[in-house]
Backbone as XML, in Angstrom:
<?xml version="1.0"?>
<chain id="A" units="angstrom">
  <residue number="1" name="UNK">
    <atom name="N" x="121.861" y="93.830" z="110.735"/>
    <atom name="CA" x="120.521" y="94.357" z="110.676"/>
    <atom name="C" x="119.904" y="93.664" z="111.913"/>
  </residue>
  <residue number="2" name="UNK">
    <atom name="N" x="119.209" y="94.523" z="112.608"/>
    <atom name="CA" x="118.373" y="94.137" z="113.700"/>
    <atom name="C" x="117.088" y="93.791" z="113.275"/>
  </residue>
  <residue number="3" name="UNK">
    <atom name="N" x="116.316" y="92.933" z="113.985"/>
    <atom name="CA" x="114.806" y="92.259" z="113.426"/>
    <atom name="C" x="113.993" y="92.513" z="114.772"/>
  </residue>
  <residue number="4" name="UNK">
    <atom name="N" x="112.954" y="93.083" z="114.491"/>
    <atom name="CA" x="111.796" y="93.228" z="115.541"/>
    <atom name="C" x="110.632" y="92.456" z="115.018"/>
  </residue>
  <residue number="5" name="UNK">
    <atom name="N" x="110.005" y="91.300" z="115.827"/>
    <atom name="CA" x="108.859" y="90.724" z="115.083"/>
    <atom name="C" x="107.662" y="91.237" z="115.959"/>
  </residue>
  <residue number="6" name="UNK">
    <atom name="N" x="106.520" y="91.447" z="115.145"/>
    <atom name="CA" x="105.140" y="91.729" z="115.853"/>
    <atom name="C" x="104.121" y="90.548" z="115.453"/>
  </residue>
  <residue number="7" name="UNK">
    <atom name="N" x="103.494" y="90.011" z="116.292"/>
    <atom name="CA" x="102.845" y="88.906" z="115.899"/>
    <atom name="C" x="101.042" y="89.289" z="116.021"/>
  </residue>
  <residue number="8" name="UNK">
    <atom name="N" x="100.418" y="89.100" z="115.006"/>
    <atom name="CA" x="98.954" y="89.268" z="115.291"/>
    <atom name="C" x="98.418" y="88.644" z="116.174"/>
  </residue>
  <residue number="9" name="UNK">
    <atom name="N" x="97.480" y="89.291" z="117.227"/>
    <atom name="CA" x="96.789" y="88.700" z="118.247"/>
    <atom name="C" x="97.437" y="88.845" z="119.511"/>
  </residue>
  <residue number="10" name="UNK">
    <atom name="N" x="98.700" y="89.412" z="119.609"/>
    <atom name="CA" x="99.269" y="89.822" z="120.672"/>
    <atom name="C" x="98.546" y="91.295" z="120.956"/>
  </residue>
  <residue number="11" name="UNK">
    <atom name="N" x="98.344" y="91.483" z="122.033"/>
    <atom name="CA" x="97.545" y="92.795" z="122.614"/>
    <atom name="C" x="96.473" y="93.007" z="121.539"/>
  </residue>
  <residue number="12" name="UNK">
    <atom name="N" x="96.477" y="93.946" z="120.916"/>
    <atom name="CA" x="95.360" y="94.277" z="119.963"/>
    <atom name="C" x="96.021" y="94.697" z="118.564"/>
  </residue>
  <residue number="13" name="UNK">
    <atom name="N" x="97.151" y="93.987" z="118.370"/>
    <atom name="CA" x="97.899" y="93.774" z="117.123"/>
    <atom name="C" x="97.045" y="93.197" z="116.031"/>
  </residue>
  <residue number="14" name="UNK">
    <atom name="N" x="96.825" y="93.942" z="114.625"/>
    <atom name="CA" x="96.211" y="93.514" z="113.635"/>
    <atom name="C" x="96.765" y="92.648" z="112.593"/>
  </residue>
  <residue number="15" name="UNK">
    <atom name="N" x="98.044" y="92.702" z="112.664"/>
    <atom name="CA" x="98.736" y="91.714" z="111.666"/>
    <atom name="C" x="100.046" y="91.368" z="111.968"/>
  </residue>
  <residue number="16" name="UNK">
    <atom name="N" x="100.607" y="90.401" z="111.455"/>
    <atom name="CA" x="102.226" y="90.061" z="111.780"/>
    <atom name="C" x="103.314" y="90.787" z="110.752"/>
  </residue>
  <residue number="17" name="UNK">
    <atom name="N" x="104.007" y="91.310" z="111.216"/>
    <atom name="CA" x="105.131" y="91.748" z="110.690"/>
    <atom name="C" x="106.400" y="91.910" z="111.253"/>
  </residue>
  <residue number="18" name="UNK">
    <atom name="N" x="107.553" y="91.962" z="110.427"/>
    <atom name="CA" x="108.983" y="92.175" z="110.852"/>
    <atom name="C" x="109.357" y="93.471" z="110.448"/>
  </residue>
  <residue number="19" name="UNK">
    <atom name="N" x="110.220" y="94.155" z="111.483"/>
    <atom name="CA" x="110.885" y="95.314" z="111.282"/>
    <atom name="C" x="111.997" y="95.273" z="111.291"/>
  </residue>
  <residue number="20" name="UNK">
    <atom name="N" x="113.111" y="95.627" z="110.165"/>
    <atom name="CA" x="114.514" y="95.254" z="110.091"/>
    <atom name="C" x="115.157" y="96.503" z="110.113"/>
  </residue>
  <residue number="21" name="UNK">
    <atom name="N" x="115.995" y="96.859" z="111.110"/>
    <atom name="CA" x="116.498" y="98.359" z="111.079"/>
    <atom name="C" x="117.899" y="98.185" z="110.453"/>
  </residue>
  <residue number="22" name="UNK">
    <atom name="N" x="118.102" y="98.867" z="109.287"/>
    <atom name="CA" x="119.288" y="98.715" z="108.456"/>
    <atom name="C" x="120.176" y="99.938" z="108.819"/>
  </residue>
  <residue number="23" name="UNK">
    <atom name="N" x="121.371" y="99.903" z="108.866"/>
    <atom name="CA" x="122.277" y="100.954" z="109.099"/>
    <atom name="C" x="123.691" y="100.844" z="108.479"/>
  </residue>
  <residue number="24" name="UNK">
    <atom name="N" x="124.456" y="101.922" z="108.560"/>
    <atom name="CA" x="125.635" y="101.723" z="107.824"/>
    <atom name="C" x="126.725" y="102.519" z="108.868"/>
  </residue>
  <residue number="25" name="UNK">
    <atom name="N" x="127.846" y="102.387" z="108.523"/>
    <atom name="CA" x="128.886" y="102.971" z="109.578"/>
    <atom name="C" x="129.379" y="104.389" z="109.035"/>
  </residue>
  <residue number="26" name="UNK">
    <atom name="N" x="129.389" y="105.304" z="109.661"/>
    <atom name="CA" x="129.969" y="106.741" z="109.322"/>
    <atom name="C" x="131.509" y="106.742" z="109.310"/>
  </residue>
  <residue number="27" name="UNK">
    <atom name="N" x="132.099" y="107.925" z="108.640"/>
    <atom name="CA" x="133.498" y="107.982" z="108.544"/>
    <atom name="C" x="134.033" y="107.978" z="109.910"/>
  </residue>
  <residue number="28" name="UNK">
    <atom name="N" x="133.349" y="108.373" z="110.845"/>
    <atom name="CA" x="133.931" y="108.169" z="112.375"/>
    <atom name="C" x="133.528" y="107.268" z="113.108"/>
  </residue>
  <residue number="29" name="UNK">
    <atom name="N" x="133.120" y="106.165" z="112.375"/>
    <atom name="CA" x="132.882" y="104.752" z="112.867"/>
    <atom name="C" x="131.634" y="104.874" z="113.733"/>
  </residue>
  <residue number="30" name="UNK">
    <atom name="N" x="130.636" y="105.807" z="113.718"/>
    <atom name="CA" x="129.236" y="105.571" z="114.304"/>
    <atom name="C" x="128.365" y="105.110" z="113.580"/>
  </residue>
  <residue number="31" name="UNK">
    <atom name="N" x="127.340" y="104.306" z="114.159"/>
    <atom name="CA" x="126.203" y="104.239" z="113.229"/>
    <atom name="C" x="125.320" y="104.925" z="112.770"/>
  </residue>
  <residue number="32" name="UNK">
    <atom name="N" x="124.714" y="104.951" z="111.497"/>
    <atom name="CA" x="123.720" y="105.936" z="111.026"/>
    <atom name="C" x="122.864" y="104.712" z="110.574"/>
  </residue>
  <residue number="33" name="UNK">
    <atom name="N" x="121.566" y="105.007" z="110.841"/>
    <atom name="CA" x="120.589" y="104.173" z="110.404"/>
    <atom name="C" x="120.110" y="104.824" z="109.074"/>
  </residue>
  <residue number="34" name="UNK">
    <atom name="N" x="119.942" y="104.125" z="108.226"/>
    <atom name="CA" x="119.488" y="104.360" z="106.790"/>
    <atom name="C" x="118.162" y="104.054" z="106.520"/>
  </residue>
  <residue number="35" name="UNK">
    <atom name="N" x="117.621" y="102.781" z="106.851"/>
    <atom name="CA" x="116.446" y="102.526" z="106.474"/>
    <atom name="C" x="115.721" y="101.557" z="107.343"/>
  </residue>
  <residue number="36" name="UNK">
    <atom name="N" x="114.511" y="101.531" z="107.464"/>
    <atom name="CA" x="113.674" y="100.578" z="108.343"/>
    <atom name="C" x="112.989" y="99.803" z="107.043"/>
  </residue>
  <residue number="37" name="UNK">
    <atom name="N" x="113.079" y="98.458" z="107.338"/>
    <atom name="CA" x="112.230" y="97.602" z="106.360"/>
    <atom name="C" x="111.110" y="96.931" z="106.993"/>
  </residue>
  <residue number="38" name="UNK">
    <atom name="N" x="110.030" y="97.130" z="106.478"/>
    <atom name="CA" x="108.701" y="96.529" z="107.062"/>
    <atom name="C" x="108.640" y="95.261" z="106.006"/>
  </residue>
  <residue number="39" name="UNK">
    <atom name="N" x="108.150" y="94.025" z="106.714"/>
    <atom name="CA" x="108.200" y="92.866" z="106.025"/>
    <atom name="C" x="107.028" y="91.989" z="106.690"/>
  </residue>
  <residue number="40" name="UNK">
    <atom name="N" x="105.957" y="91.499" z="105.714"/>
    <atom name="CA" x="104.855" y="90.788" z="106.046"/>
    <atom name="C" x="105.120" y="89.379" z="105.328"/>
  </residue>
  <residue number="41" name="UNK">
    <atom name="N" x="105.218" y="88.441" z="106.343"/>
    <atom name="CA" x="105.567" y="87.108" z="105.858"/>
    <atom name="C" x="104.612" y="86.487" z="105.141"/>
  </residue>
  <residue number="42" name="UNK">
    <atom name="N" x="103.212" y="86.752" z="105.541"/>
    <atom name="CA" x="101.939" y="86.075" z="104.889"/>
    <atom name="C" x="102.066" y="86.367" z="103.489"/>
  </residue>
  <residue number="43" name="UNK">
    <atom name="N" x="102.225" y="87.547" z="103.043"/>
    <atom name="CA" x="102.281" y="88.149" z="101.668"/>
    <atom name="C" x="103.672" y="88.153" z="101.051"/>
  </residue>
  <residue number="44" name="UNK">
    <atom name="N" x="104.599" y="88.116" z="101.663"/>
    <atom name="CA" x="106.175" y="88.009" z="101.359"/>
    <atom name="C" x="106.425" y="89.296" z="100.665"/>
  </residue>
  <residue number="45" name="UNK">
    <atom name="N" x="105.797" y="90.472" z="101.116"/>
    <atom name="CA" x="105.834" y="91.568" z="100.531"/>
    <atom name="C" x="106.641" y="92.503" z="101.531"/>
  </residue>
  <residue number="46" name="UNK">
    <atom name="N" x="107.784" y="93.534" z="101.062"/>
    <atom name="CA" x="108.173" y="94.369" z="102.004"/>
    <atom name="C" x="108.315" y="95.727" z="101.553"/>
  </residue>
  <residue number="47" name="UNK">
    <atom name="N" x="108.492" y="96.739" z="102.463"/>
    <atom name="CA" x="108.723" y="98.209" z="102.182"/>
    <atom name="C" x="109.846" y="98.753" z="102.930"/>
  </residue>
  <residue number="48" name="UNK">
    <atom name="N" x="110.587" y="99.426" z="102.312"/>
    <atom name="CA" x="111.865" y="100.044" z="102.786"/>
    <atom name="C" x="111.501" y="101.558" z="102.939"/>
  </residue>
  <residue number="49" name="UNK">
    <atom name="N" x="111.411" y="102.164" z="104.139"/>
    <atom name="CA" x="111.093" y="103.397" z="104.391"/>
    <atom name="C" x="112.437" y="104.097" z="104.959"/>
  </residue>
  <residue number="50" name="UNK">
    <atom name="N" x="112.894" y="105.194" z="104.356"/>
    <atom name="CA" x="113.964" y="106.058" z="104.723"/>
    <atom name="C" x="113.961" y="106.426" z="106.150"/>
  </residue>
  <residue number="51" name="UNK">
    <atom name="N" x="114.819" y="106.184" z="107.110"/>
    <atom name="CA" x="114.760" y="106.629" z="108.325"/>
    <atom name="C" x="114.499" y="108.004" z="108.464"/>
  </residue>
  <residue number="52" name="UNK">
    <atom name="N" x="115.038" y="108.901" z="107.687"/>
    <atom name="CA" x="114.759" y="110.229" z="108.000"/>
    <atom name="C" x="113.474" y="110.930" z="107.809"/>
  </residue>
  <residue number="53" name="UNK">
    <atom name="N" x="112.727" y="109.936" z="107.179"/>
    <atom name="CA" x="111.173" y="110.394" z="106.983"/>
    <atom name="C" x="110.409" y="109.510" z="108.175"/>
  </residue>
  <residue number="54" name="UNK">
    <atom name="N" x="110.680" y="108.498" z="108.302"/>
    <atom name="CA" x="110.206" y="107.496" z="109.420"/>
    <atom name="C" x="110.423" y="107.995" z="110.741"/>
  </residue>
  <residue number="55" name="UNK">
    <atom name="N" x="111.601" y="108.519" z="111.245"/>
    <atom name="CA" x="111.688" y="108.855" z="112.517"/>
    <atom name="C" x="110.704" y="109.826" z="113.306"/>
  </residue>
  <residue number="56" name="UNK">
    <atom name="N" x="110.137" y="110.866" z="112.412"/>
    <atom name="CA" x="109.371" y="111.959" z="112.748"/>
    <atom name="C" x="107.920" y="111.250" z="113.024"/>
  </residue>
  <residue number="57" name="UNK">
    <atom name="N" x="107.580" y="110.267" z="112.294"/>
    <atom name="CA" x="106.292" y="109.599" z="112.449"/>
    <atom name="C" x="106.186" y="108.633" z="113.615"/>
  </residue>
  <residue number="58" name="UNK">
    <atom name="N" x="107.538" y="107.926" z="114.127"/>
    <atom name="CA" x="107.689" y="107.045" z="115.161"/>
    <atom name="C" x="107.505" y="107.957" z="116.182"/>
  </residue>
  <residue number="59" name="UNK">
    <atom name="N" x="108.018" y="109.192" z="116.273"/>
    <atom name="CA" x="107.769" y="110.031" z="117.486"/>
    <atom name="C" x="106.478" y="110.598" z="117.562"/>
  </residue>
  <residue number="60" name="UNK">
    <atom name="N" x="105.695" y="110.683" z="116.489"/>
    <atom name="CA" x="104.489" y="110.987" z="116.707"/>
    <atom name="C" x="104.243" y="112.601" z="116.534"/>
  </residue>
  <residue number="61" name="UNK">
    <atom name="N" x="105.387" y="113.028" z="115.725"/>
    <atom name="CA" x="105.533" y="114.618" z="115.578"/>
    <atom name="C" x="104.792" y="114.930" z="114.461"/>
  </residue>
  <residue number="62" name="UNK">
    <atom name="N" x="104.627" y="114.142" z="113.457"/>
    <atom name="CA" x="103.780" y="114.434" z="112.272"/>
    <atom name="C" x="102.639" y="114.145" z="112.188"/>
  </residue>
  <residue number="63" name="UNK">
    <atom name="N" x="101.661" y="114.988" z="111.614"/>
    <atom name="CA" x="100.139" y="114.539" z="111.247"/>
    <atom name="C" x="99.878" y="114.587" z="109.946"/>
  </residue>
  <residue number="64" name="UNK">
    <atom name="N" x="100.964" y="115.078" z="108.900"/>
    <atom name="CA" x="100.630" y="114.982" z="107.505"/>
    <atom name="C" x="100.931" y="113.868" z="106.840"/>
  </residue>
  <residue number="65" name="UNK">
    <atom name="N" x="100.221" y="113.564" z="105.639"/>
    <atom name="CA" x="100.623" y="112.486" z="105.094"/>
    <atom name="C" x="101.795" y="112.619" z="104.014"/>
  </residue>
  <residue number="66" name="UNK">
    <atom name="N" x="102.560" y="111.417" z="103.940"/>
    <atom name="CA" x="103.820" y="111.477" z="102.965"/>
    <atom name="C" x="103.603" y="110.414" z="102.095"/>
  </residue>
  <residue number="67" name="UNK">
    <atom name="N" x="103.594" y="110.792" z="100.836"/>
    <atom name="CA" x="103.588" y="109.851" z="99.639"/>
    <atom name="C" x="104.823" y="110.211" z="98.814"/>
  </residue>
  <residue number="68" name="UNK">
    <atom name="N" x="105.372" y="109.193" z="98.136"/>
    <atom name="CA" x="106.374" y="109.498" z="97.319"/>
    <atom name="C" x="106.002" y="108.826" z="96.060"/>
  </residue>
  <residue number="69" name="UNK">
    <atom name="N" x="107.053" y="108.905" z="94.949"/>
    <atom name="CA" x="106.719" y="108.562" z="93.548"/>
    <atom name="C" x="106.696" y="107.208" z="93.439"/>
  </residue>
  <residue number="70" name="UNK">
    <atom name="N" x="107.182" y="106.322" z="94.129"/>
    <atom name="CA" x="106.986" y="104.858" z="94.268"/>
    <atom name="C" x="105.685" y="104.354" z="94.765"/>
  </residue>
  <residue number="71" name="UNK">
    <atom name="N" x="105.072" y="105.463" z="95.434"/>
    <atom name="CA" x="103.635" y="104.794" z="95.958"/>
    <atom name="C" x="103.724" y="104.715" z="97.453"/>
  </residue>
  <residue number="72" name="UNK">
    <atom name="N" x="104.887" y="104.792" z="97.986"/>
    <atom name="CA" x="105.023" y="104.519" z="99.490"/>
    <atom name="C" x="104.181" y="105.801" z="100.105"/>
  </residue>
  <residue number="73" name="UNK">
    <atom name="N" x="103.392" y="105.273" z="101.018"/>
    <atom name="CA" x="102.561" y="106.096" z="101.740"/>
    <atom name="C" x="102.482" y="105.944" z="103.274"/>
  </residue>
  <residue number="74" name="UNK">
    <atom name="N" x="102.788" y="106.958" z="104.004"/>
    <atom name="CA" x="102.838" y="107.079" z="105.471"/>
    <atom name="C" x="101.656" y="108.007" z="106.023"/>
  </residue>
  <residue number="75" name="UNK">
    <atom name="N" x="100.793" y="107.707" z="106.917"/>
    <atom name="CA" x="99.702" y="108.342" z="107.435"/>
    <atom name="C" x="99.421" y="108.255" z="108.826"/>
  </residue>
  <residue number="76" name="UNK">
    <atom name="N" x="99.351" y="109.162" z="109.642"/>
    <atom name="CA" x="98.692" y="108.885" z="110.916"/>
    <atom name="C" x="97.365" y="108.696" z="110.928"/>
  </residue>
  <residue number="77" name="UNK">
    <atom name="N" x="96.957" y="107.776" z="111.777"/>
    <atom name="CA" x="95.532" y="107.532" z="112.215"/>
    <atom name="C" x="95.127" y="107.543" z="113.564"/>
  </residue>
  <residue number="78" name="UNK">
    <atom name="N" x="94.907" y="108.712" z="114.132"/>
    <atom name="CA" x="95.101" y="108.851" z="115.387"/>
    <atom name="C" x="96.455" y="108.606" z="116.064"/>
  </residue>
  <residue number="79" name="UNK">
    <atom name="N" x="96.834" y="107.753" z="116.903"/>
    <atom name="CA" x="98.034" y="107.476" z="117.587"/>
    <atom name="C" x="98.717" y="106.270" z="116.738"/>
  </residue>
  <residue number="80" name="UNK">
    <atom name="N" x="98.083" y="105.648" z="115.776"/>
    <atom name="CA" x="98.660" y="104.579" z="114.932"/>
    <atom name="C" x="99.277" y="105.246" z="113.626"/>
  </residue>
  <residue number="81" name="UNK">
    <atom name="N" x="100.282" y="104.451" z="113.086"/>
    <atom name="CA" x="100.710" y="105.039" z="111.851"/>
    <atom name="C" x="100.380" y="103.785" z="110.865"/>
  </residue>
  <residue number="82" name="UNK">
    <atom name="N" x="99.880" y="104.207" z="109.572"/>
    <atom name="CA" x="99.543" y="103.305" z="108.576"/>
    <atom name="C" x="100.592" y="103.675" z="107.452"/>
  </residue>
  <residue number="83" name="UNK">
    <atom name="N" x="101.188" y="102.410" z="107.114"/>
    <atom name="CA" x="102.044" y="102.294" z="106.056"/>
    <atom name="C" x="101.634" y="101.436" z="104.803"/>
  </residue>
  <residue number="84" name="UNK">
    <atom name="N" x="101.568" y="102.055" z="103.465"/>
    <atom name="CA" x="101.348" y="101.306" z="102.484"/>
    <atom name="C" x="102.082" y="101.605" z="101.247"/>
  </residue>
  <residue number="85" name="UNK">
    <atom name="N" x="101.887" y="100.811" z="100.099"/>
    <atom name="CA" x="102.441" y="101.170" z="98.939"/>
    <atom name="C" x="101.591" y="100.745" z="97.959"/>
  </residue>
  <residue number="86" name="UNK">
    <atom name="N" x="102.021" y="100.917" z="96.734"/>
    <atom name="CA" x="101.167" y="100.624" z="95.564"/>
    <atom name="C" x="101.018" y="98.967" z="95.205"/>
  </residue>
  <residue number="87" name="UNK">
    <atom name="N" x="101.760" y="98.224" z="95.929"/>
    <atom name="CA" x="101.516" y="96.640" z="95.555"/>
    <atom name="C" x="100.946" y="95.918" z="96.591"/>
  </residue>
  <residue number="88" name="UNK">
    <atom name="N" x="99.766" y="96.320" z="97.158"/>
    <atom name="CA" x="98.968" y="95.722" z="98.301"/>
    <atom name="C" x="99.589" y="95.590" z="99.673"/>
  </residue>
  <residue number="89" name="UNK">
    <atom name="N" x="100.735" y="96.292" z="99.704"/>
    <atom name="CA" x="101.189" y="96.083" z="101.142"/>
    <atom name="C" x="100.356" y="97.255" z="102.016"/>
  </residue>
  <residue number="90" name="UNK">
    <atom name="N" x="100.138" y="96.612" z="103.261"/>
    <atom name="CA" x="99.565" y="97.879" z="104.206"/>
    <atom name="C" x="99.497" y="97.128" z="105.646"/>
  </residue>
  <residue number="91" name="UNK">
    <atom name="N" x="100.188" y="97.914" z="106.376"/>
    <atom name="CA" x="100.248" y="97.817" z="107.656"/>
    <atom name="C" x="99.780" y="98.709" z="108.750"/>
  </residue>
  <residue number="92" name="UNK">
    <atom name="N" x="99.239" y="98.617" z="109.772"/>
    <atom name="CA" x="98.995" y="99.425" z="110.820"/>
    <atom name="C" x="99.893" y="99.158" z="112.015"/>
  </residue>
  <residue number="93" name="UNK">
    <atom name="N" x="100.908" y="100.412" z="112.242"/>
    <atom name="CA" x="101.768" y="100.298" z="113.341"/>
    <atom name="C" x="101.485" y="100.923" z="114.574"/>
  </residue>
  <residue number="94" name="UNK">
    <atom name="N" x="100.826" y="100.161" z="115.405"/>
    <atom name="CA" x="100.170" y="100.691" z="116.785"/>
    <atom name="C" x="101.086" y="101.486" z="117.466"/>
  </residue>
  <residue number="95" name="UNK">
    <atom name="N" x="100.552" y="102.526" z="118.417"/>
    <atom name="CA" x="101.380" y="103.461" z="119.113"/>
    <atom name="C" x="102.512" y="102.610" z="120.060"/>
  </residue>
  <residue number="96" name="UNK">
    <atom name="N" x="102.016" y="101.564" z="120.787"/>
    <atom name="CA" x="103.218" y="100.712" z="121.283"/>
    <atom name="C" x="104.285" y="100.237" z="120.526"/>
  </residue>
  <residue number="97" name="UNK">
    <atom name="N" x="103.811" y="99.817" z="119.207"/>
    <atom name="CA" x="104.882" y="99.382" z="118.234"/>
    <atom name="C" x="105.717" y="100.404" z="117.810"/>
  </residue>
  <residue number="98" name="UNK">
    <atom name="N" x="105.189" y="101.861" z="117.620"/>
    <atom name="CA" x="105.840" y="102.954" z="117.126"/>
    <atom name="C" x="107.203" y="103.137" z="118.099"/>
  </residue>
  <residue number="99" name="UNK">
    <atom name="N" x="106.802" y="103.187" z="119.419"/>
    <atom name="CA" x="107.593" y="103.412" z="120.488"/>
    <atom name="C" x="108.658" y="102.330" z="120.488"/>
  </residue>
  <residue number="100" name="UNK">
    <atom name="N" x="108.428" y="101.073" z="120.483"/>
    <atom name="CA" x="109.287" y="99.920" z="120.367"/>
    <atom name="C" x="110.336" y="100.100" z="119.267"/>
  </residue>
  <residue number="101" name="UNK">
    <atom name="N" x="109.658" y="100.313" z="118.020"/>
    <atom name="CA" x="110.713" y="100.421" z="116.983"/>
    <atom name="C" x="111.674" y="101.735" z="117.126"/>
  </residue>
  <residue number="102" name="UNK">
    <atom name="N" x="111.173" y="102.940" z="117.814"/>
    <atom name="CA" x="111.919" y="104.021" z="118.050"/>
    <atom name="C" x="113.145" y="103.665" z="118.887"/>
  </residue>
  <residue number="103" name="UNK">
    <atom name="N" x="112.672" y="102.905" z="120.099"/>
    <atom name="CA" x="113.665" y="102.541" z="121.062"/>
    <atom name="C" x="114.606" y="101.856" z="120.538"/>
  </residue>
  <residue number="104" name="UNK">
    <atom name="N" x="114.426" y="100.849" z="119.838"/>
    <atom name="CA" x="115.150" y="99.840" z="119.176"/>
    <atom name="C" x="116.200" y="100.585" z="118.337"/>
  </residue>
  <residue number="105" name="UNK">
    <atom name="N" x="115.665" y="101.707" z="117.487"/>
    <atom name="CA" x="116.611" y="102.218" z="116.593"/>
    <atom name="C" x="117.587" y="102.945" z="117.418"/>
  </residue>
  <residue number="106" name="UNK">
    <atom name="N" x="117.177" y="103.908" z="118.198"/>
    <atom name="CA" x="118.314" y="104.421" z="119.348"/>
    <atom name="C" x="119.266" y="103.399" z="119.886"/>
  </residue>
  <residue number="107" name="UNK">
    <atom name="N" x="118.786" y="102.289" z="120.319"/>
    <atom name="CA" x="119.788" y="101.285" z="120.789"/>
    <atom name="C" x="120.724" y="100.935" z="119.673"/>
  </residue>
  <residue number="108" name="UNK">
    <atom name="N" x="120.245" y="100.743" z="118.531"/>
    <atom name="CA" x="121.194" y="100.219" z="117.500"/>
    <atom name="C" x="122.197" y="101.193" z="117.184"/>
  </residue>
  <residue number="109" name="UNK">
    <atom name="N" x="121.713" y="102.640" z="117.213"/>
    <atom name="CA" x="122.738" y="103.690" z="117.009"/>
    <atom name="C" x="123.824" y="103.797" z="118.045"/>
  </residue>
  <residue number="110" name="UNK">
    <atom name="N" x="123.486" y="103.313" z="119.460"/>
    <atom name="CA" x="124.421" y="103.369" z="120.453"/>
    <atom name="C" x="125.411" y="102.325" z="120.583"/>
  </residue>
  <residue number="111" name="UNK">
    <atom name="N" x="124.921" y="101.119" z="119.993"/>
    <atom name="CA" x="125.729" y="99.715" z="120.219"/>
    <atom name="C" x="126.689" y="99.729" z="119.002"/>
  </residue>
  <residue number="112" name="UNK">
    <atom name="N" x="127.922" y="99.205" z="119.379"/>
    <atom name="CA" x="128.750" y="98.937" z="118.196"/>
    <atom name="C" x="129.068" y="97.439" z="118.444"/>
  </residue>
  <residue number="113" name="UNK">
    <atom name="N" x="129.134" y="96.534" z="117.226"/>
    <atom name="CA" x="129.394" y="95.229" z="117.199"/>
    <atom name="C" x="130.867" y="94.805" z="117.798"/>
  </residue>
  <residue number="114" name="UNK">
    <atom name="N" x="130.930" y="93.782" z="118.251"/>
    <atom name="CA" x="132.151" y="93.192" z="118.727"/>
    <atom name="C" x="133.277" y="92.976" z="117.902"/>
  </residue>
  <residue number="115" name="UNK">
    <atom name="N" x="132.700" y="92.661" z="116.711"/>
    <atom name="CA" x="133.628" y="92.191" z="115.541"/>
    <atom name="C" x="134.139" y="93.700" z="114.883"/>
  </residue>
  <residue number="116" name="UNK">
    <atom name="N" x="133.294" y="94.715" z="114.790"/>
    <atom name="CA" x="133.873" y="96.017" z="114.459"/>
    <atom name="C" x="134.689" y="96.653" z="115.311"/>
  </residue>
  <residue number="117" name="UNK">
    <atom name="N" x="134.676" y="96.382" z="116.794"/>
    <atom name="CA" x="135.574" y="96.848" z="117.878"/>
    <atom name="C" x="136.735" y="96.134" z="117.658"/>
  </residue>
  <residue number="118" name="UNK">
    <atom name="N" x="136.859" y="94.818" z="117.382"/>
    <atom name="CA" x="138.084" y="94.025" z="117.264"/>
    <atom name="C" x="138.760" y="94.274" z="116.102"/>
  </residue>
  <residue number="119" name="UNK">
    <atom name="N" x="138.236" y="94.795" z="114.901"/>
    <atom name="CA" x="138.669" y="95.192" z="113.953"/>
    <atom name="C" x="139.675" y="96.693" z="114.024"/>
  </residue>
  <residue number="120" name="UNK">
    <atom name="N" x="138.690" y="97.477" z="114.738"/>
    <atom name="CA" x="139.151" y="98.582" z="114.970"/>
    <atom name="C" x="140.447" y="98.652" z="115.955"/>
  </residue>
  <residue number="121" name="UNK">
    <atom name="N" x="140.501" y="97.922" z="116.876"/>
    <atom name="CA" x="141.530" y="97.609" z="117.822"/>
    <atom name="C" x="142.690" y="97.157" z="116.908"/>
  </residue>
  <residue number="122" name="UNK">
    <atom name="N" x="142.654" y="96.273" z="116.174"/>
    <atom name="CA" x="143.603" y="95.685" z="115.431"/>
    <atom name="C" x="144.133" y="96.549" z="114.618"/>
  </residue>
  <residue number="123" name="UNK">
    <atom name="N" x="143.511" y="97.484" z="113.740"/>
    <atom name="CA" x="143.736" y="98.470" z="112.954"/>
    <atom name="C" x="144.441" y="99.475" z="113.652"/>
  </residue>
  <residue number="124" name="UNK">
    <atom name="N" x="144.059" y="99.867" z="114.469"/>
    <atom name="CA" x="144.713" y="100.879" z="115.616"/>
    <atom name="C" x="145.980" y="100.638" z="115.952"/>
  </residue>
  <residue number="125" name="UNK">
    <atom name="N" x="146.368" y="99.417" z="116.316"/>
    <atom name="CA" x="147.647" y="98.682" z="117.027"/>
    <atom name="C" x="148.520" y="98.611" z="115.719"/>
  </residue>
  <residue number="126" name="UNK">
    <atom name="N" x="148.042" y="98.320" z="114.633"/>
    <atom name="CA" x="148.943" y="98.069" z="113.319"/>
    <atom name="C" x="149.437" y="99.590" z="112.923"/>
  </residue>
  <residue number="127" name="UNK">
    <atom name="N" x="148.561" y="100.589" z="112.795"/>
    <atom name="CA" x="148.951" y="101.727" z="112.222"/>
    <atom name="C" x="149.648" y="102.700" z="113.266"/>
  </residue>
  <residue number="128" name="UNK">
    <atom name="N" x="149.585" y="102.481" z="114.579"/>
    <atom name="CA" x="150.116" y="103.395" z="115.476"/>
    <atom name="C" x="151.528" y="103.296" z="115.494"/>
  </residue>
  <residue number="129" name="UNK">
    <atom name="N" x="152.460" y="104.330" z="115.312"/>
    <atom name="CA" x="153.831" y="104.411" z="115.409"/>
    <atom name="C" x="154.429" y="103.756" z="116.819"/>
  </residue>
  <residue number="130" name="UNK">
    <atom name="N" x="155.494" y="103.227" z="116.794"/>
    <atom name="CA" x="156.022" y="102.720" z="118.071"/>
    <atom name="C" x="156.408" y="103.869" z="119.011"/>
  </residue>
  <residue number="131" name="UNK">
    <atom name="N" x="156.151" y="103.809" z="120.087"/>
    <atom name="CA" x="156.554" y="104.719" z="121.175"/>
    <atom name="C" x="158.013" y="104.634" z="121.615"/>
  </residue>
  <residue number="132" name="UNK">
    <atom name="N" x="158.572" y="105.832" z="121.539"/>
    <atom name="CA" x="159.994" y="105.937" z="121.814"/>
    <atom name="C" x="160.234" y="106.449" z="123.153"/>
  </residue>
</chain>
C-alpha cells in the first residue's frame, strides 16, 4: 500500500490527511487499484472510497454528487473535491491534491514490486520444462 501525506498549512491546504492507495494483483500479474483510503490522523477517522468511483472525480470528469448507503458522499466544489461520511469525517481535496493522487495511482499500477518479480522469476524457472 502506498501512502501520500498532505499537511495543513502547505500551500492553501485546510487539513492534514493521508491517502493510501490499496491494490491487488490480477490473474495476469498486473496491479489493479481497489480502493483509496483517506485518513485524518487528528480525528483517527478513515474512509475507504472504491477506485472505480473516485477516479472520475480525481480527473474532474464528474460534477454530480455521489452518495452510497453507508453515508459516503463525494461532491465537486468548483475544482475541489469534498469527501464526507456519516461519522464526522470531512475533507476537502484541492485540485493540486487530486492531480497528485491520480498521478500516484497511475504510477502504482505501472510499478511491480521487486519481491513479486523475484517470486515470479523463481516460479517460472521451477515450472519451466528443461530445454532439450
